[in-house]
Short mmCIF file of C-alpha atoms and ligand atoms in Angstrom, two decimals:
data_model
loop_
_atom_site.label_atom_id
_atom_site.label_comp_id
_atom_site.label_asym_id
_atom_site.label_seq_id
_atom_site.Cartn_x
_atom_site.Cartn_y
_atom_site.Cartn_z
CA UNK K 1 22.19 12.97 0.63
CA UNK K 2 25.42 11.13 -0.12
CA UNK K 3 26.14 7.60 -1.28
CA UNK K 4 27.95 6.98 1.99
CA UNK K 5 24.66 7.35 3.90
CA UNK K 6 22.93 4.54 2.03
CA UNK K 7 22.82 1.24 3.86
CA UNK K 8 23.36 -2.22 2.45
CA UNK K 9 23.25 -1.47 -1.29
CA UNK K 10 26.94 -1.82 -2.07
CA UNK K 11 26.65 -3.40 -5.58
CA UNK K 12 24.18 -0.74 -6.83
CA UNK K 13 26.24 2.11 -5.36
CA UNK K 14 29.48 0.71 -6.73
CA UNK K 15 27.95 0.48 -10.19
CA UNK K 16 26.71 4.08 -10.07
CA UNK K 17 29.99 5.43 -8.71
CA UNK K 18 31.85 3.65 -11.50
CA UNK K 19 29.59 5.23 -14.13
CA UNK K 20 30.28 8.64 -12.58
CA UNK K 21 34.01 7.99 -12.46
CA UNK K 22 34.12 7.02 -16.11
CA UNK K 23 31.79 9.84 -17.14
CA UNK K 24 29.40 7.25 -18.57
CA UNK K 25 26.14 8.37 -17.08
CA UNK K 26 22.96 6.99 -18.70
CA UNK K 27 20.10 9.28 -19.74
CA UNK K 28 17.64 7.07 -17.93
CA UNK K 29 17.97 4.76 -14.96
CA UNK K 30 15.51 2.32 -13.52
CA UNK K 31 16.08 1.56 -9.85
CA UNK K 32 14.00 -1.47 -8.91
CA UNK K 33 13.43 -3.52 -5.78
CA UNK K 34 10.96 -3.70 -2.85
CA UNK K 35 9.93 -0.53 -1.05
CA UNK K 36 11.95 0.92 1.80
CA UNK K 37 15.48 -0.14 0.84
CA UNK K 38 17.08 3.12 -0.29
CA UNK K 39 16.11 3.58 -3.95
CA UNK K 40 14.95 7.18 -3.54
CA UNK K 41 17.88 8.11 -1.29
CA UNK K 42 20.27 6.70 -3.90
CA UNK K 43 18.48 8.59 -6.69
CA UNK K 44 18.85 11.80 -4.68
CA UNK K 45 22.51 11.10 -3.99
CA UNK K 46 23.12 10.50 -7.69
CA UNK K 47 21.24 13.67 -8.69
CA UNK K 48 23.18 15.69 -6.14
CA UNK K 49 26.53 14.26 -7.28
CA UNK K 50 25.72 15.04 -10.92
CA UNK K 51 25.06 18.72 -10.26
CA UNK K 52 27.45 19.37 -7.37
CA UNK K 53 29.69 22.40 -7.90
CA UNK K 54 32.67 20.95 -6.01
CA UNK K 55 32.32 17.16 -5.91
CA UNK K 56 34.63 15.15 -3.65
CA UNK K 57 35.61 12.39 -6.05
CA UNK K 58 32.22 11.10 -7.16
CA UNK K 59 30.38 12.16 -3.99
CA UNK K 60 28.44 15.41 -3.76
CA UNK K 61 30.05 17.87 -1.33
CA UNK K 62 26.77 18.49 0.49
CA UNK K 63 27.66 22.14 1.08
CA UNK K 64 27.71 24.01 -2.23
CA UNK K 65 24.83 26.12 -3.51
CA UNK K 66 23.66 23.30 -5.78
CA UNK K 67 23.77 20.65 -3.03
CA UNK K 68 21.86 22.87 -0.62
CA UNK K 69 19.17 23.62 -3.19
CA UNK K 70 18.89 19.95 -4.09
CA UNK K 71 18.44 19.05 -0.42
CA UNK K 72 15.78 21.69 0.10
CA UNK K 73 13.95 20.86 -3.12
CA UNK K 74 14.47 24.34 -4.59
CA UNK K 75 16.97 23.53 -7.35
CA UNK K 76 15.45 24.71 -10.64
CA UNK K 77 16.93 21.75 -12.55
CA UNK K 78 15.66 19.05 -10.22
CA UNK K 79 12.16 17.63 -10.06
CA UNK K 80 10.62 14.72 -8.19
CA UNK K 81 7.42 13.26 -9.59
CA UNK K 82 5.19 11.20 -7.32
CA UNK K 83 1.80 9.66 -8.08
CA UNK K 84 -1.09 12.08 -7.97
CA UNK K 85 -3.81 9.85 -6.50
CA UNK K 86 -3.60 6.27 -7.68
CA UNK K 87 -1.49 6.98 -10.77
CA UNK K 88 1.14 9.21 -12.31
CA UNK K 89 -0.97 11.20 -14.72
CA UNK K 90 -0.23 12.27 -18.25
CA UNK K 91 -0.31 15.98 -17.27
CA UNK K 92 2.60 15.36 -14.89
CA UNK K 93 4.67 13.70 -17.63
CA UNK K 94 3.74 16.39 -20.20
CA UNK K 95 4.88 19.09 -17.81
CA UNK K 96 8.12 17.17 -17.17
CA UNK K 97 8.77 16.91 -20.91
CA UNK K 98 8.33 20.65 -21.30
CA UNK K 99 10.93 21.25 -18.59
CA UNK K 100 13.46 18.74 -19.92
CA UNK K 101 13.59 20.30 -23.40
CA UNK K 102 15.41 23.36 -22.07
CA UNK K 103 19.06 23.58 -21.12
CA UNK K 104 19.68 23.44 -17.37
CA UNK K 105 19.46 26.79 -15.59
CA UNK K 106 22.13 26.24 -12.95
CA UNK K 107 23.42 22.66 -13.02
CA UNK K 108 25.06 20.42 -15.58
CA UNK K 109 21.87 18.39 -16.01
CA UNK K 110 18.14 18.66 -15.63
CA UNK K 111 17.31 15.68 -13.47
CA UNK K 112 13.95 14.08 -12.80
CA UNK K 113 13.16 11.35 -10.31
CA UNK K 114 9.93 9.46 -10.92
CA UNK K 115 9.02 7.47 -7.82
CA UNK K 116 6.56 4.57 -8.22
CA UNK K 117 7.04 4.37 -11.99
CA UNK K 118 4.95 1.20 -11.81
CA UNK K 119 2.02 3.58 -11.27
CA UNK K 120 2.39 5.29 -14.63
CA UNK K 121 -0.93 4.76 -16.40
CA UNK K 122 -1.01 3.73 -20.04
CA UNK K 123 -1.13 7.26 -21.46
CA UNK K 124 1.55 8.67 -19.20
CA UNK K 125 3.82 5.66 -19.86
CA UNK K 126 3.50 6.15 -23.60
CA UNK K 127 4.13 9.87 -23.24
CA UNK K 128 7.28 9.20 -21.19
CA UNK K 129 8.45 6.60 -23.68
CA UNK K 130 8.85 9.27 -26.36
CA UNK K 131 11.23 11.22 -24.12
CA UNK K 132 13.18 8.07 -23.28
CA UNK K 133 13.53 7.30 -26.98
CA UNK K 134 14.98 10.71 -27.77
CA UNK K 135 16.34 12.09 -24.51
CA UNK K 136 17.58 15.69 -24.52
CA UNK K 137 21.40 15.73 -24.07
CA UNK K 138 21.28 17.42 -20.72
CA UNK K 139 18.47 15.43 -19.12
CA UNK K 140 18.65 12.47 -16.78
CA UNK K 141 15.57 10.59 -15.64
CA UNK K 142 15.68 8.18 -12.73
CA UNK K 143 12.68 5.87 -12.52
CA UNK K 144 11.96 3.87 -9.40
CA UNK K 145 9.76 0.79 -9.30
CA UNK K 146 8.93 -2.04 -6.93
CA UNK K 147 7.57 -4.31 -9.65
CA UNK K 148 9.43 -4.15 -12.93
CA UNK K 149 6.74 -6.35 -14.54
CA UNK K 150 4.22 -3.52 -14.20
CA UNK K 151 6.26 -1.35 -16.57
CA UNK K 152 6.05 -1.36 -20.35
CA UNK K 153 8.92 -3.55 -21.64
CA UNK K 154 9.78 -0.72 -24.04
CA UNK K 155 10.34 1.59 -21.04
CA UNK K 156 12.49 -0.98 -19.23
CA UNK K 157 14.64 -1.54 -22.31
CA UNK K 158 15.33 2.20 -22.65
CA UNK K 159 16.68 2.48 -19.11
CA UNK K 160 19.82 1.35 -17.39
CA UNK K 161 18.29 -1.02 -14.84
CA UNK K 162 19.85 -1.16 -11.38
CA UNK K 163 18.69 -3.82 -8.93
CA UNK K 164 18.28 -2.93 -5.25
CA UNK K 165 18.27 -5.97 -3.02
CA UNK K 166 16.26 -6.44 0.21
CA UNK K 167 18.41 -5.39 3.17
CA UNK K 168 19.86 -8.05 5.43
CA UNK K 169 18.27 -8.39 8.90
CA UNK K 170 21.66 -7.40 10.38
CA UNK K 171 21.70 -4.06 8.52
CA UNK K 172 18.10 -3.26 9.53
CA UNK K 173 18.60 -4.34 13.09
CA UNK K 174 21.75 -2.24 13.44
CA UNK K 175 19.94 0.81 12.06
CA UNK K 176 17.00 0.34 14.45
CA UNK K 177 19.36 0.05 17.43
CA UNK K 178 21.58 2.97 16.56
CA UNK K 179 19.93 5.57 14.35
CA UNK K 180 16.58 7.18 13.65
CA UNK K 181 14.21 8.94 16.04
CA UNK K 182 13.56 5.89 18.19
CA UNK K 183 16.40 3.68 19.24
CA UNK K 184 15.02 0.20 19.78
CA UNK K 185 16.29 -2.34 22.28
CA UNK K 186 18.33 -5.05 20.48
CA UNK K 187 15.74 -7.79 20.94
CA UNK K 188 12.90 -5.72 19.49
CA UNK K 189 15.15 -4.50 16.68
CA UNK K 190 16.06 -8.09 15.77
CA UNK K 191 12.38 -9.11 15.73
CA UNK K 192 11.34 -6.14 13.58
CA UNK K 193 14.26 -6.74 11.24
CA UNK K 194 13.36 -10.36 10.69
CA UNK K 195 9.66 -9.55 10.14
CA UNK K 196 10.44 -6.69 7.75
CA UNK K 197 11.19 -8.83 4.71
CA UNK K 198 14.31 -6.74 4.13
CA UNK K 199 12.54 -3.36 4.00
CA UNK K 200 13.70 -0.74 6.47
CA UNK K 201 10.58 1.39 6.07
CA UNK K 202 8.40 -1.66 6.73
CA UNK K 203 10.37 -2.42 9.90
CA UNK K 204 9.80 1.15 11.14
CA UNK K 205 6.11 1.04 10.21
CA UNK K 206 5.63 -2.27 12.01
CA UNK K 207 7.20 -0.91 15.17
CA UNK K 208 4.38 1.59 15.61
CA UNK K 209 1.63 -0.64 14.45
CA UNK K 210 -0.94 -2.70 16.41
CA UNK K 211 -0.07 -5.43 13.91
CA UNK K 212 2.81 -6.61 16.08
CA UNK K 213 0.42 -7.51 18.89
CA UNK K 214 -2.07 -9.00 16.43
CA UNK K 215 0.69 -11.13 14.91
CA UNK K 216 1.57 -12.49 18.31
CA UNK K 217 -2.04 -13.37 19.18
CA UNK K 218 -2.91 -14.84 15.81
CA UNK K 219 0.32 -16.85 15.52
CA UNK K 220 -0.21 -18.33 18.99
CA UNK K 221 -3.75 -19.28 18.04
CA UNK K 222 -2.59 -20.73 14.73
CA UNK K 223 0.05 -22.93 16.34
CA UNK K 224 -2.51 -24.55 18.60
CA UNK K 225 -5.49 -24.44 16.24
CA UNK K 226 -7.67 -27.42 17.01
CA UNK K 227 -10.78 -28.87 15.41
CA UNK K 228 -11.97 -29.66 18.93
CA UNK K 229 -12.40 -25.95 19.47
CA UNK K 230 -14.73 -24.91 16.68
CA UNK K 231 -16.04 -21.91 18.56
CA UNK K 232 -12.63 -20.28 18.85
CA UNK K 233 -11.78 -21.13 15.30
CA UNK K 234 -14.90 -19.40 13.95
CA UNK K 235 -14.38 -16.45 16.26
CA UNK K 236 -10.84 -15.99 14.96
CA UNK K 237 -12.13 -16.02 11.37
CA UNK K 238 -14.81 -13.48 12.24
CA UNK K 239 -12.38 -11.15 14.00
CA UNK K 240 -9.86 -11.19 11.19
CA UNK K 241 -12.52 -10.80 8.50
CA UNK K 242 -13.46 -7.51 10.14
CA UNK K 243 -9.87 -6.22 9.81
CA UNK K 244 -9.90 -5.64 6.07
CA UNK K 245 -6.94 -3.24 6.05
CA UNK K 246 -4.62 -5.33 8.18
CA UNK K 247 -5.65 -8.74 6.84
CA UNK K 248 -3.05 -9.07 4.01
CA UNK K 249 -0.29 -8.21 6.47
CA UNK K 250 -1.62 -10.68 9.07
CA UNK K 251 -1.77 -13.48 6.51
CA UNK K 252 1.79 -12.68 5.46
CA UNK K 253 2.82 -12.94 9.10
CA UNK K 254 1.01 -16.26 9.51
CA UNK K 255 3.10 -17.55 6.63
CA UNK K 256 6.25 -16.58 8.51
CA UNK K 257 4.95 -18.55 11.49
CA UNK K 258 4.36 -21.69 9.40
CA UNK K 259 7.76 -21.18 7.78
CA UNK K 260 9.38 -21.01 11.22
CA UNK K 261 7.65 -24.24 12.25
CA UNK K 262 8.80 -25.90 9.04
CA UNK K 263 12.40 -24.76 9.52
CA UNK K 264 12.44 -26.02 13.09
CA UNK K 265 10.90 -29.36 12.06
CA UNK K 266 13.65 -29.71 9.50
CA UNK K 267 16.19 -29.19 12.25
CA UNK K 268 17.48 -25.80 11.13
CA UNK K 269 19.24 -23.64 13.67
CA UNK K 270 16.84 -21.46 15.64
CA UNK K 271 18.70 -18.29 14.69
CA UNK K 272 16.83 -18.53 11.36
CA UNK K 273 13.48 -18.12 13.11
CA UNK K 274 11.61 -14.96 12.13
CA UNK K 275 9.18 -14.81 15.06
CA UNK K 276 11.92 -14.80 17.64
CA UNK K 277 9.65 -13.78 20.50
CA UNK K 278 7.49 -16.90 19.94
CA UNK K 279 10.44 -19.27 20.14
CA UNK K 280 9.05 -21.48 22.90
CA UNK K 281 5.57 -21.70 21.38
CA UNK K 282 7.14 -22.63 18.06
CA UNK K 283 9.23 -25.41 19.56
CA UNK K 284 6.11 -26.78 21.20
CA UNK K 285 4.25 -26.44 17.91
CA UNK K 286 6.75 -28.67 16.11
CA UNK K 287 5.34 -31.55 18.16
CA UNK K 288 1.84 -30.95 16.79
CA UNK K 289 2.66 -30.22 13.14
CA UNK K 290 4.23 -32.59 10.62
CA UNK K 291 6.26 -31.35 7.66
CA UNK K 292 3.56 -32.52 5.29
CA UNK K 293 0.88 -30.58 7.19
CA UNK K 294 3.04 -27.46 7.21
CA UNK K 295 3.75 -27.53 3.49
CA UNK K 296 0.07 -28.12 2.75
CA UNK K 297 -0.89 -25.29 5.13
CA UNK K 298 1.42 -22.85 3.37
CA UNK K 299 -0.30 -23.73 0.08
CA UNK K 300 -3.69 -23.12 1.70
CA UNK K 301 -2.54 -19.72 2.96
CA UNK K 302 -1.31 -18.69 -0.51
CA UNK K 303 -4.69 -19.66 -2.00
CA UNK K 304 -6.56 -17.75 0.73
CA UNK K 305 -4.44 -14.65 0.07
CA UNK K 306 -5.27 -14.80 -3.61
CA UNK K 307 -8.99 -15.28 -2.98
CA UNK K 308 -8.96 -12.28 -0.63
CA UNK K 309 -7.27 -10.01 -3.20
CA UNK K 310 -10.06 -11.04 -5.59
CA UNK K 311 -12.55 -9.70 -3.03
CA UNK K 312 -14.33 -12.94 -2.29
CA UNK K 313 -16.19 -13.15 1.04
CA UNK K 314 -13.44 -12.77 3.62
CA UNK K 315 -15.18 -14.52 6.47
CA UNK K 316 -15.98 -17.60 4.40
CA UNK K 317 -12.43 -17.78 3.08
CA UNK K 318 -10.99 -17.53 6.58
CA UNK K 319 -13.41 -20.04 8.13
CA UNK K 320 -12.55 -22.47 5.37
CA UNK K 321 -8.83 -21.78 5.81
CA UNK K 322 -8.77 -22.28 9.57
CA UNK K 323 -10.93 -25.41 9.35
CA UNK K 324 -8.41 -26.92 6.99
CA UNK K 325 -5.41 -25.75 9.02
CA UNK K 326 -6.77 -27.11 12.30
CA UNK K 327 -6.01 -30.64 13.31
ZN1 ZN J 1 27.99 20.18 -3.73
#
């Protein structure tokens, strides 16, 4: 993995390359930002560059013994820690600490990547903190997190934090059209990119998911939701309540639909629409919905999302939501 292969994270990559150039590498990094935007790839590229036997400037060569072992996960000085179950457990951090004490076997550094550092439980976070406070000279730890607020502030303050921004729709769309296993037609790529919230992995996941069809159906129903049609309204609530797994995603998509309507009502250019395939329905919808109704509806959706995460009765929440949204 090289820095050149990472899409759309120029400021983060520039910062890391500069640190390498100046020989000012931190003992601990914290890469943070939403999932699916290149944090782990960047961590691997950095690890590879640090231990490469014949680096090309600050890039790893990709061909030396060290690079090949890093790629195949067999380098004795490189470890990737992922959650075991719901958390990263203390045994995993204890074992990491034991490894980091020793001098590297083959490389310049012993390097550890901890993915999902926001899933460190209390004990494992405290255990890691001790290593971050007194890092061995030859160790580098790269933490990755989607939500920096879930980490102990004392951990955050011991790391060099590097922000990874959501990818632009153009970057995601270009990737979906040109690379990867499936090459998507431009229109589908643009739709997936705008629904992805800036996460490439989410865009790819959505492509294969029945959610895309559900989004279409539910958005169309939402746009024309009418109190005259109580039967349909209750049926929609019942159907969605039965889709526990997909429900948070569907509600998030409904928000994008209301957002699109609001943007169109405010006269914004249609290229800013997320649900591009529903363009005509949306234009028609702007005749039924006022700005005030749309803003109020977005508030209602946020409240419904929160009530659902608190495990209140899904069907009741949804019935109540749709009754209030309909007009
Ligand atoms: Zn190399």
